[in-house]
Short mmCIF file of C-alpha atoms in Angstrom, two decimals:
data_model
loop_
_atom_site.label_atom_id
_atom_site.label_comp_id
_atom_site.label_asym_id
_atom_site.label_seq_id
_atom_site.Cartn_x
_atom_site.Cartn_y
_atom_site.Cartn_z
CA MET A 197 0.00 0.00 0.00
CA CYS A 198 0.98 3.64 0.20
CA GLY A 199 0.19 5.27 3.52
CA ARG A 200 2.66 8.16 3.65
CA PHE A 201 4.64 10.03 1.01
CA THR A 202 6.64 13.19 0.43
CA SER A 203 6.38 16.11 -1.95
CA LEU A 204 9.58 18.06 -1.44
CA LEU A 205 8.98 20.56 -4.25
CA SER A 206 12.68 20.65 -5.04
CA GLN A 207 13.85 22.60 -8.08
CA GLU A 208 14.14 19.30 -9.93
CA LEU A 209 10.53 18.36 -9.14
CA LEU A 210 9.22 21.81 -10.00
CA ALA A 211 11.10 21.76 -13.30
CA ALA A 212 9.81 18.27 -14.08
CA ILE A 213 6.20 19.24 -13.37
CA TRP A 214 6.51 22.24 -15.68
CA GLU A 215 8.32 20.36 -18.45
CA LEU A 216 6.11 17.27 -18.40
CA PHE A 217 2.71 18.80 -17.76
CA GLY A 218 2.98 22.49 -18.59
CA VAL A 219 1.77 23.57 -15.14
CA SER A 220 3.50 25.52 -12.39
CA VAL A 221 3.19 25.09 -8.64
CA SER A 222 1.63 27.85 -6.56
CA GLU A 223 4.11 30.14 -4.85
CA ALA A 224 2.31 29.30 -1.62
CA ALA A 225 3.30 25.64 -1.90
CA GLU A 226 5.68 24.30 0.71
CA PRO A 227 7.71 21.08 0.88
CA ARG A 228 5.89 18.22 2.58
CA TYR A 229 7.88 15.49 4.29
CA ASN A 230 5.07 13.43 5.81
CA ILE A 231 1.83 13.57 3.80
CA ALA A 232 -0.78 11.43 5.52
CA PRO A 233 -4.30 10.28 4.61
CA THR A 234 -7.01 13.00 4.80
CA GLN A 235 -4.38 15.70 4.22
CA ASN A 236 -4.09 17.74 1.01
CA ALA A 237 -1.55 17.02 -1.73
CA TRP A 238 -0.83 18.28 -5.25
CA VAL A 239 -2.46 16.38 -8.10
CA VAL A 240 -2.09 16.78 -11.88
CA ARG A 241 -5.21 16.26 -13.98
CA ASN A 242 -6.37 17.10 -17.48
CA GLU A 243 -9.13 19.56 -18.22
CA GLY A 244 -10.08 19.99 -21.85
CA ASP A 245 -6.99 20.86 -23.84
CA HIS A 246 -4.69 21.59 -20.91
CA ASN A 247 -3.40 20.14 -17.65
CA ARG A 248 -3.83 21.70 -14.24
CA LEU A 249 -2.30 21.22 -10.82
CA ASP A 250 -4.62 21.30 -7.82
CA LEU A 251 -4.63 20.53 -4.13
CA MET A 252 -6.93 17.64 -3.27
CA LYS A 253 -7.71 15.67 -0.14
CA TRP A 254 -6.01 12.27 0.04
CA GLY A 255 -8.77 9.71 0.50
CA LEU A 256 -11.31 9.44 -2.29
CA VAL A 257 -14.90 10.34 -1.43
CA PRO A 258 -17.28 8.77 -4.01
CA PHE A 259 -19.82 11.16 -5.50
CA TRP A 260 -22.64 8.97 -4.15
CA SER A 261 -21.37 8.88 -0.58
CA LYS A 262 -23.57 10.33 2.17
CA ASP A 263 -20.61 11.09 4.43
CA PRO A 264 -17.14 12.33 3.45
CA SER A 265 -15.54 10.38 6.30
CA ILE A 266 -15.50 7.34 3.99
CA GLY A 267 -12.46 8.93 2.32
CA SER A 268 -10.19 7.89 5.19
CA ARG A 269 -10.66 4.29 4.04
CA MET A 270 -10.21 5.05 0.33
CA ILE A 271 -6.60 6.22 0.19
CA ASN A 272 -5.51 3.38 -2.12
CA ALA A 273 -7.16 1.52 -4.99
CA ARG A 274 -5.91 -1.93 -5.97
CA CYS A 275 -5.13 -2.06 -9.68
CA GLU A 276 -6.60 -5.57 -9.97
CA THR A 277 -10.07 -4.46 -8.85
CA VAL A 278 -10.16 -0.70 -9.47
CA ALA A 279 -12.42 -1.08 -12.52
CA GLU A 280 -14.95 -3.13 -10.53
CA LYS A 281 -15.26 -1.40 -7.15
CA PRO A 282 -18.25 0.98 -7.00
CA ALA A 283 -16.12 3.68 -5.38
CA PHE A 284 -13.58 3.72 -8.20
CA ARG A 285 -15.07 2.34 -11.42
CA GLN A 286 -16.31 5.68 -12.78
CA ALA A 287 -13.20 7.58 -11.75
CA ILE A 288 -10.83 5.09 -13.40
CA LYS A 289 -12.65 5.68 -16.68
CA LEU A 290 -13.09 9.43 -16.56
CA ARG A 291 -11.05 11.00 -13.77
CA ARG A 292 -7.50 9.69 -13.70
CA CYS A 293 -4.75 11.85 -12.25
CA ILE A 294 -1.04 11.84 -11.44
CA VAL A 295 0.39 12.49 -7.98
CA PRO A 296 3.91 14.01 -8.07
CA ALA A 297 6.08 12.78 -5.21
CA ALA A 298 9.66 12.52 -4.07
CA GLY A 299 9.26 9.20 -2.28
CA PHE A 300 7.11 7.13 0.08
CA TYR A 301 7.46 5.31 3.39
CA GLU A 302 7.05 1.69 4.41
CA TRP A 303 7.65 -0.10 7.69
CA ALA A 304 9.80 -3.18 8.21
CA PRO A 305 8.56 -5.85 10.64
CA PRO A 306 10.09 -5.71 14.16
CA ALA A 307 13.54 -7.30 14.41
CA VAL A 308 12.49 -9.02 17.63
CA GLU A 309 9.14 -10.09 19.00
CA GLY A 310 7.46 -7.19 20.71
CA GLY A 311 9.78 -4.70 19.05
CA ARG A 312 8.86 -1.64 17.00
CA LYS A 313 8.49 -1.51 13.25
CA GLN A 314 11.30 0.29 11.45
CA PRO A 315 10.22 3.01 8.97
CA LEU A 316 12.08 3.20 5.68
CA TYR A 317 12.05 5.89 3.01
CA ILE A 318 11.83 4.67 -0.59
CA HIS A 319 12.80 6.95 -3.46
CA MET A 320 14.23 6.86 -6.98
CA ALA A 321 17.85 5.77 -6.92
CA ASP A 322 18.81 8.68 -9.17
CA ALA A 323 16.88 11.16 -6.95
CA SER A 324 14.44 11.96 -9.76
CA PRO A 325 10.75 12.58 -8.96
CA MET A 326 8.12 9.85 -8.73
CA PHE A 327 4.71 10.11 -10.35
CA PHE A 328 2.00 7.92 -8.81
CA ALA A 329 -1.03 6.80 -10.81
CA GLY A 330 -4.16 8.11 -9.18
CA LEU A 331 -7.84 8.83 -9.67
CA TRP A 332 -9.95 11.66 -8.33
CA GLU A 333 -13.56 12.44 -7.55
CA GLN A 334 -15.88 15.34 -6.66
CA TRP A 335 -18.34 15.21 -3.77
CA LYS A 336 -20.93 17.78 -2.79
CA ARG A 337 -22.88 18.00 0.43
CA PRO A 338 -26.58 18.57 -0.31
CA GLY A 339 -27.58 22.19 0.21
CA GLU A 340 -24.01 23.51 0.31
CA GLU A 341 -21.96 25.27 -2.35
CA GLY A 342 -18.69 24.00 -3.72
CA PHE A 343 -17.19 20.55 -4.11
CA LEU A 344 -14.83 18.46 -2.06
CA GLU A 345 -12.19 17.09 -4.46
CA SER A 346 -10.31 14.01 -3.34
CA PHE A 347 -8.01 11.35 -4.76
CA ALA A 348 -6.69 7.82 -4.25
CA ILE A 349 -3.35 6.31 -5.22
CA ILE A 350 -3.44 3.11 -7.27
CA THR A 351 -1.33 0.25 -5.94
CA THR A 352 0.14 -2.86 -7.53
CA LYS A 353 2.04 -5.91 -6.31
CA ALA A 354 5.35 -5.10 -4.65
CA ASN A 355 8.70 -5.48 -6.38
CA GLU A 356 11.69 -7.23 -4.80
CA LEU A 357 12.77 -4.17 -2.85
CA VAL A 358 9.39 -3.41 -1.28
CA LEU A 359 8.12 -6.97 -0.78
CA PRO A 360 9.98 -7.60 2.52
CA LEU A 361 8.16 -4.53 3.86
CA HIS A 362 4.72 -4.86 2.27
CA ASP A 363 3.05 -6.82 -0.52
CA ARG A 364 1.75 -3.65 -2.22
CA MET A 365 3.37 -0.50 -3.61
CA PRO A 366 2.20 2.54 -5.59
CA VAL A 367 1.89 2.33 -9.36
CA ILE A 368 4.75 4.58 -10.50
CA LEU A 369 4.13 5.86 -14.01
CA GLN A 370 6.82 6.44 -16.62
CA PRO A 371 6.85 9.68 -18.66
CA ASN A 372 5.71 7.92 -21.83
CA ASP A 373 2.56 6.84 -19.95
CA PHE A 374 1.51 10.30 -18.77
CA GLY A 375 -0.40 11.37 -21.88
CA LEU A 376 -2.47 8.21 -22.08
CA TRP A 377 -3.09 8.10 -18.35
CA LEU A 378 -4.50 11.64 -18.29
CA SER A 379 -6.44 11.30 -21.56
CA HIS A 380 -10.23 11.35 -21.29
CA ASN A 381 -10.42 9.37 -24.52
CA MET A 382 -8.42 6.35 -23.36
CA HIS A 383 -10.64 3.66 -21.85
CA ASP A 384 -8.92 0.47 -23.01
CA PRO A 385 -8.54 -1.70 -19.87
CA GLU A 386 -5.70 -3.66 -21.47
CA GLN A 387 -3.64 -0.51 -22.03
CA LEU A 388 -4.31 0.56 -18.48
CA ARG A 389 -3.21 -2.82 -17.14
CA GLU A 390 0.11 -2.47 -18.96
CA MET A 391 0.84 0.58 -16.81
CA TYR A 392 0.16 -1.29 -13.56
CA GLN A 393 3.40 -3.26 -13.54
CA PRO A 394 5.59 -2.60 -10.47
CA LEU A 395 8.57 -0.39 -11.14
CA SER A 396 11.87 -2.27 -11.33
CA ALA A 397 13.53 -2.58 -7.93
CA LYS A 398 16.81 -1.55 -9.58
CA LEU A 399 15.43 1.95 -10.03
CA LEU A 400 14.60 2.43 -6.35
CA GLU A 401 16.54 2.87 -3.13
CA ALA A 402 15.37 2.40 0.47
CA TYR A 403 16.99 3.47 3.72
CA LYS A 404 16.03 3.59 7.41
CA VAL A 405 14.61 6.79 8.87
CA SER A 406 13.56 7.97 12.32
CA ASP A 407 10.23 6.91 13.78
CA LEU A 408 9.34 10.60 13.88
CA VAL A 409 7.43 9.88 10.69
CA ASN A 410 4.99 7.81 12.73
CA ASN A 411 3.51 11.06 14.07
CA VAL A 412 1.30 12.65 11.39
CA ARG A 413 1.82 16.06 12.99
CA PHE A 414 5.57 15.87 12.42
CA ASP A 415 6.51 17.27 9.00
CA SER A 416 10.14 18.30 8.60
CA PRO A 417 13.36 17.24 6.82
CA ALA A 418 14.12 15.06 9.84
CA CYS A 419 11.51 12.61 8.52
CA ILE A 420 13.75 11.63 5.59
CA ALA A 421 17.09 11.81 7.41
CA ARG A 422 19.04 8.53 7.37
CA VAL A 423 19.51 6.75 10.66
#
């Protein structure tokens, strides 16, 4: 799964977002070192003939939901069943998005019985940005103005690096997939499935970090410092 990730908004990531999608990040944006479910994160989506970058709540709230609290349980969508689940099947057809990130966290099992899990930070070995496959939705409370926009990250089976930590990992898209993924005219499930393959473990690196990341209120560079 993917339960925490970072969006460091480094110059490299900002340049990549502009070059790949033609959108710029708001000057008000700040680096995020510990993005947790129900918090806001930047999401790229397509609107007509152009892309846009928006803040959305992490945890998809289906348009038919009576209560937005359901979003806390909808942070991830399994690629194997995303086209079938009522919460995701319309969004995967019509509202796909890309979530720019610098890396994500996973937790290793305790070294000894009764011990604490060890958090690890996983990122691209060459320090380049990651781009998670996602889907988004709009929800409106009856009688109120405006929409709540939210998203989920699609997950796939883990590669050799992540598997000792968890059996799932985010779908990390490659640049040549971006156009098709964001296209409103692409509905071929076979083409979508081709993008769901786990990224090669050779392209990723993982290292131990402090358990400060366990606290959702802690958001600083110390979260990604090696220990």
